[in-house]
Amino acid sequence: MNRRDFIKNLGLTGAALTAPCAVINASPVISEKPGVANITLKGRIHHNGSGIAGVAVTDGMNITLSDKSGNYTLLSNKAAEFVYISVPAGYAFPHQKGIADFYKKIDSSKSTYNADFRLEKLETDDRKHNFVVWADPQMISKKDAEVLVTQAAPDLKQLVSNYPAGSLFHAIGCGDLVWDHFELIEDYKKAVDISGIPFFNLIGNHDMDLDARTDDYSARTFKDNYGPTYYSFNRGNVHYICLDDVFFIGTAKRYIGYLTENQLQWLEQDLANVKHGSTLVVSLHIPTFTGVQRRNKLKEEEIGGVVANREQLYKLLAPYNVHFMSGHTHMNEKWEKDNMIEHVHGTVCGAWWTGPICTDGTPEGYAVYEVNGDQISWYYKSTGKPREYQLKVYEKGRLKTAPDAIVANVWNWDPKWKVEWYQDGVLKGAMEQRVDFDPWAVELYEGPAMPKKHKFVDPTLTDHLFFATPDANAKNIKVVTTDRFGNTYSQELAV
């Protein structure tokens, strides 16, 4: 059994092999039985005293809309933890040093809890805006945190500054914000603050309380720092939904990809207020689906690698145009079918901060999305590299399984891209797509002693490799890629 098989058998693609000592020695969290008595949630949503009508307010179970004066009343029960809003289009995202602040912690000692929400109108038309996805910062040490704070966060800040003044940006922290070490949450928050834009955060399998007795209590620390684990918000014509698809099964580091009935019922209510045909951005940590089973010729899906009840989610989302945002795998890939496309993101930490690339050869970095009305375009931003850096071409012989071929890794590829090659200035046509390992990832991560920092890391098979065999007398090779939006990127190689 190799290292990756061992990790898969734990249900932990890319997870640590051992629990922190603090977790092993901790006493199980036994929660007091929550009260089931009713509590009335009341309040007002306003801008400078003027009520805002039609704002969705929820306790995570039921949803109501504010009236024409901005007032709301919601009958809840004392098991509810938060009252929170779906920030409407046209308003700024409230935040505390970059951490989105759209919720109030319920005081369940009373029979009525009052919570007002004050919003600020945007001065810019938000039908045109941008957002980024940070997948898996996943820090396990102060050394990791230092890299996030001094390199990744300033890179994002610089990217935002390159856009016209006043451009609207927000971010989605797509889970595994830390690597079980909650003392590093403050470092994550520091990085968010440095970036200068508001972050909406998701819970990942490494953000859970591993001493919880059930999934219900595994998000305590996350909630203390970031609020609810599922919620929605709006910007321009786009409705954003954030979900918790990491289901803790009651023992340290064991989980499945699964959406609870509570969330799906809440989602049904949330979508009742969204016009059919709208564009949705649905973010969750574990991908709803990937190509891992196909590429590795596995008999069954990895139970911790995809969402087991995804078909039920797809049914709810069928009337909309959907972009899924996910992380977890430390690879970059996309799939598209009917009304849905899923963006599985390469990570901020690469291969767990062991090298400059993910296990599929995708550089450590993040995705950038540009929204114009109902349409979304995107590109991948490698940390420390210019926007134009979208492929890497390897010389002949670099990949041992294809000794006579040059290999191009086009990490943000999807089937609507073109990947062509030129030999000594002459167009030779499309390159051949194959499933294989990235050559550099093999050099960095393959073998029982590699990499030194985290030996469980292995190279992974990917779909976004392209091959061509030059003539023996060729002197220069150029690979030109064209993405689905007509943007071209290229790299040359002397043979």
PDB file of C-alpha atoms in Angstrom, residues 285-415:
ATOM      1  CA  HIS A 285     -14.968  23.180   0.409  1.00  0.00           C
ATOM      2  CA  ILE A 286     -15.229  19.613  -0.872  1.00  0.00           C
ATOM      3  CA  PRO A 287     -15.962  19.539  -4.627  1.00  0.00           C
ATOM      4  CA  THR A 288     -19.360  18.250  -5.643  1.00  0.00           C
ATOM      5  CA  PHE A 289     -17.533  16.137  -8.241  1.00  0.00           C
ATOM      6  CA  THR A 290     -14.038  15.611  -9.690  1.00  0.00           C
ATOM      7  CA  GLY A 291     -12.247  13.446 -12.234  1.00  0.00           C
ATOM      8  CA  VAL A 292     -10.185  11.623  -9.589  1.00  0.00           C
ATOM      9  CA  GLN A 293     -12.078   8.331  -9.876  1.00  0.00           C
ATOM     10  CA  ARG A 294     -11.819   8.329 -13.674  1.00  0.00           C
ATOM     11  CA  ARG A 295      -8.157   9.345 -13.831  1.00  0.00           C
ATOM     12  CA  ASN A 296      -7.068   6.801 -11.219  1.00  0.00           C
ATOM     13  CA  LYS A 297      -9.425   4.072 -12.468  1.00  0.00           C
ATOM     14  CA  LEU A 298     -10.901   3.595  -9.018  1.00  0.00           C
ATOM     15  CA  LYS A 299     -13.874   1.308  -8.447  1.00  0.00           C
ATOM     16  CA  GLU A 300     -15.502   3.773  -6.066  1.00  0.00           C
ATOM     17  CA  GLU A 301     -15.406   7.495  -5.374  1.00  0.00           C
ATOM     18  CA  GLU A 302     -13.338   8.778  -2.486  1.00  0.00           C
ATOM     19  CA  ILE A 303     -15.947   9.287   0.221  1.00  0.00           C
ATOM     20  CA  GLY A 304     -14.130  12.337   1.551  1.00  0.00           C
ATOM     21  CA  GLY A 305     -13.352  13.716  -1.909  1.00  0.00           C
ATOM     22  CA  VAL A 306     -16.767  14.531  -3.402  1.00  0.00           C
ATOM     23  CA  VAL A 307     -20.295  15.272  -2.180  1.00  0.00           C
ATOM     24  CA  ALA A 308     -22.203  12.006  -1.778  1.00  0.00           C
ATOM     25  CA  ASN A 309     -25.685  13.544  -2.186  1.00  0.00           C
ATOM     26  CA  ARG A 310     -24.735  16.020  -4.901  1.00  0.00           C
ATOM     27  CA  GLU A 311     -27.562  14.948  -7.214  1.00  0.00           C
ATOM     28  CA  GLN A 312     -30.068  16.365  -4.707  1.00  0.00           C
ATOM     29  CA  LEU A 313     -28.189  19.666  -4.787  1.00  0.00           C
ATOM     30  CA  TYR A 314     -28.144  19.658  -8.573  1.00  0.00           C
ATOM     31  CA  LYS A 315     -31.935  19.221  -8.656  1.00  0.00           C
ATOM     32  CA  LEU A 316     -32.436  22.314  -6.509  1.00  0.00           C
ATOM     33  CA  LEU A 317     -30.106  24.324  -8.731  1.00  0.00           C
ATOM     34  CA  ALA A 318     -31.486  23.123 -12.067  1.00  0.00           C
ATOM     35  CA  PRO A 319     -33.403  26.367 -12.867  1.00  0.00           C
ATOM     36  CA  TYR A 320     -30.256  28.522 -12.573  1.00  0.00           C
ATOM     37  CA  ASN A 321     -26.885  29.086 -14.215  1.00  0.00           C
ATOM     38  CA  VAL A 322     -24.450  27.748 -11.640  1.00  0.00           C
ATOM     39  CA  HIS A 323     -20.750  28.160 -10.948  1.00  0.00           C
ATOM     40  CA  PHE A 324     -19.466  25.883  -8.169  1.00  0.00           C
ATOM     41  CA  MET A 325     -16.361  27.053  -6.304  1.00  0.00           C
ATOM     42  CA  SER A 326     -14.458  24.351  -4.406  1.00  0.00           C
ATOM     43  CA  GLY A 327     -11.014  23.390  -3.144  1.00  0.00           C
ATOM     44  CA  HIS A 328      -9.831  20.500  -0.954  1.00  0.00           C
ATOM     45  CA  THR A 329      -7.967  18.450  -3.587  1.00  0.00           C
ATOM     46  CA  HIS A 330      -4.895  20.718  -3.996  1.00  0.00           C
ATOM     47  CA  MET A 331      -5.373  20.402  -7.758  1.00  0.00           C
ATOM     48  CA  ASN A 332      -6.898  22.614 -10.434  1.00  0.00           C
ATOM     49  CA  GLU A 333      -9.635  21.227 -12.671  1.00  0.00           C
ATOM     50  CA  LYS A 334     -13.001  22.021 -14.190  1.00  0.00           C
ATOM     51  CA  TRP A 335     -16.011  20.100 -15.356  1.00  0.00           C
ATOM     52  CA  GLU A 336     -19.080  21.451 -17.131  1.00  0.00           C
ATOM     53  CA  LYS A 337     -22.504  20.006 -17.840  1.00  0.00           C
ATOM     54  CA  ASP A 338     -25.798  21.612 -18.821  1.00  0.00           C
ATOM     55  CA  ASN A 339     -26.330  24.625 -16.533  1.00  0.00           C
ATOM     56  CA  MET A 340     -23.356  23.936 -14.250  1.00  0.00           C
ATOM     57  CA  ILE A 341     -19.609  24.394 -14.225  1.00  0.00           C
ATOM     58  CA  GLU A 342     -17.395  23.509 -11.273  1.00  0.00           C
ATOM     59  CA  HIS A 343     -14.119  25.278 -10.592  1.00  0.00           C
ATOM     60  CA  VAL A 344     -11.948  23.034  -8.406  1.00  0.00           C
ATOM     61  CA  HIS A 345      -9.133  25.317  -7.332  1.00  0.00           C
ATOM     62  CA  GLY A 346      -5.417  24.998  -6.994  1.00  0.00           C
ATOM     63  CA  THR A 347      -4.359  26.176  -3.587  1.00  0.00           C
ATOM     64  CA  VAL A 348      -2.771  29.161  -1.913  1.00  0.00           C
ATOM     65  CA  CYS A 349      -0.445  26.722  -0.132  1.00  0.00           C
ATOM     66  CA  GLY A 350       0.384  24.645  -3.221  1.00  0.00           C
ATOM     67  CA  ALA A 351       1.238  21.165  -1.961  1.00  0.00           C
ATOM     68  CA  TRP A 352       0.893  22.021   1.724  1.00  0.00           C
ATOM     69  CA  TRP A 353       3.697  24.641   1.608  1.00  0.00           C
ATOM     70  CA  THR A 354       6.241  22.027   0.451  1.00  0.00           C
ATOM     71  CA  GLY A 355       7.005  23.584  -2.930  1.00  0.00           C
ATOM     72  CA  PRO A 356       5.899  26.219  -5.448  1.00  0.00           C
ATOM     73  CA  ILE A 357       3.332  24.000  -7.207  1.00  0.00           C
ATOM     74  CA  CYS A 358       0.349  21.813  -6.387  1.00  0.00           C
ATOM     75  CA  THR A 359       0.534  18.066  -6.927  1.00  0.00           C
ATOM     76  CA  ASP A 360      -0.793  18.452 -10.493  1.00  0.00           C
ATOM     77  CA  GLY A 361       1.751  21.151 -11.393  1.00  0.00           C
ATOM     78  CA  THR A 362      -0.608  24.086 -10.868  1.00  0.00           C
ATOM     79  CA  PRO A 363       1.352  26.948  -9.276  1.00  0.00           C
ATOM     80  CA  GLU A 364       0.413  27.988  -5.760  1.00  0.00           C
ATOM     81  CA  GLY A 365      -2.111  30.811  -6.148  1.00  0.00           C
ATOM     82  CA  TYR A 366      -5.769  31.601  -6.525  1.00  0.00           C
ATOM     83  CA  ALA A 367      -8.518  32.228  -9.077  1.00  0.00           C
ATOM     84  CA  VAL A 368      -9.821  35.625 -10.152  1.00  0.00           C
ATOM     85  CA  TYR A 369     -13.367  36.096 -11.459  1.00  0.00           C
ATOM     86  CA  GLU A 370     -14.632  39.156 -13.344  1.00  0.00           C
ATOM     87  CA  VAL A 371     -18.398  39.648 -13.355  1.00  0.00           C
ATOM     88  CA  ASN A 372     -20.257  41.773 -15.876  1.00  0.00           C
ATOM     89  CA  GLY A 373     -24.022  41.548 -15.447  1.00  0.00           C
ATOM     90  CA  ASP A 374     -24.936  37.858 -15.665  1.00  0.00           C
ATOM     91  CA  GLN A 375     -21.632  36.800 -17.231  1.00  0.00           C
ATOM     92  CA  ILE A 376     -18.513  35.593 -15.433  1.00  0.00           C
ATOM     93  CA  SER A 377     -15.015  35.267 -16.875  1.00  0.00           C
ATOM     94  CA  TRP A 378     -11.949  34.031 -15.024  1.00  0.00           C
ATOM     95  CA  TYR A 379      -8.225  33.369 -14.915  1.00  0.00           C
ATOM     96  CA  TYR A 380      -5.738  31.780 -12.526  1.00  0.00           C
ATOM     97  CA  LYS A 381      -3.291  34.040 -10.682  1.00  0.00           C
ATOM     98  CA  SER A 382      -0.042  32.360  -9.652  1.00  0.00           C
ATOM     99  CA  THR A 383       1.466  33.935  -6.543  1.00  0.00           C
ATOM    100  CA  GLY A 384       4.403  36.125  -7.512  1.00  0.00           C
ATOM    101  CA  LYS A 385       3.764  35.723 -11.251  1.00  0.00           C
ATOM    102  CA  PRO A 386       2.087  38.061 -13.777  1.00  0.00           C
ATOM    103  CA  ARG A 387      -1.456  37.470 -14.972  1.00  0.00           C
ATOM    104  CA  GLU A 388      -0.080  36.238 -18.305  1.00  0.00           C
ATOM    105  CA  TYR A 389       1.584  33.222 -16.693  1.00  0.00           C
ATOM    106  CA  GLN A 390      -0.938  30.542 -17.679  1.00  0.00           C
ATOM    107  CA  LEU A 391       1.140  27.570 -18.836  1.00  0.00           C
ATOM    108  CA  LYS A 392       4.501  25.866 -18.414  1.00  0.00           C
ATOM    109  CA  VAL A 393       6.273  24.023 -21.242  1.00  0.00           C
ATOM    110  CA  TYR A 394       8.700  21.220 -20.405  1.00  0.00           C
ATOM    111  CA  GLU A 395      11.571  20.191 -22.660  1.00  0.00           C
ATOM    112  CA  LYS A 396      11.791  16.850 -24.426  1.00  0.00           C
ATOM    113  CA  GLY A 397      12.710  14.042 -22.057  1.00  0.00           C
ATOM    114  CA  ARG A 398      11.565  15.830 -18.885  1.00  0.00           C
ATOM    115  CA  LEU A 399       8.634  13.418 -18.473  1.00  0.00           C
ATOM    116  CA  LYS A 400       9.965   9.867 -18.453  1.00  0.00           C
ATOM    117  CA  THR A 401       6.717   8.345 -19.755  1.00  0.00           C
ATOM    118  CA  ALA A 402       7.011  10.486 -22.925  1.00  0.00           C
ATOM    119  CA  PRO A 403      10.764  10.810 -23.589  1.00  0.00           C
ATOM    120  CA  ASP A 404      10.433  12.174 -27.133  1.00  0.00           C
ATOM    121  CA  ALA A 405       7.700  14.727 -26.402  1.00  0.00           C
ATOM    122  CA  ILE A 406       7.525  18.255 -25.148  1.00  0.00           C
ATOM    123  CA  VAL A 407       4.844  18.659 -22.495  1.00  0.00           C
ATOM    124  CA  ALA A 408       2.691  21.720 -21.746  1.00  0.00           C
ATOM    125  CA  ASN A 409       0.812  22.049 -18.478  1.00  0.00           C
ATOM    126  CA  VAL A 410      -2.176  24.390 -19.021  1.00  0.00           C
ATOM    127  CA  TRP A 411      -3.544  24.411 -15.494  1.00  0.00           C
ATOM    128  CA  ASN A 412      -6.694  26.465 -16.026  1.00  0.00           C
ATOM    129  CA  TRP A 413      -7.683  24.490 -19.114  1.00  0.00           C
ATOM    130  CA  ASP A 414     -11.209  23.395 -19.895  1.00  0.00           C
ATOM    131  CA  PRO A 415     -12.554  21.786 -23.100  1.00  0.00           C
TER     132      PRO A 415
END
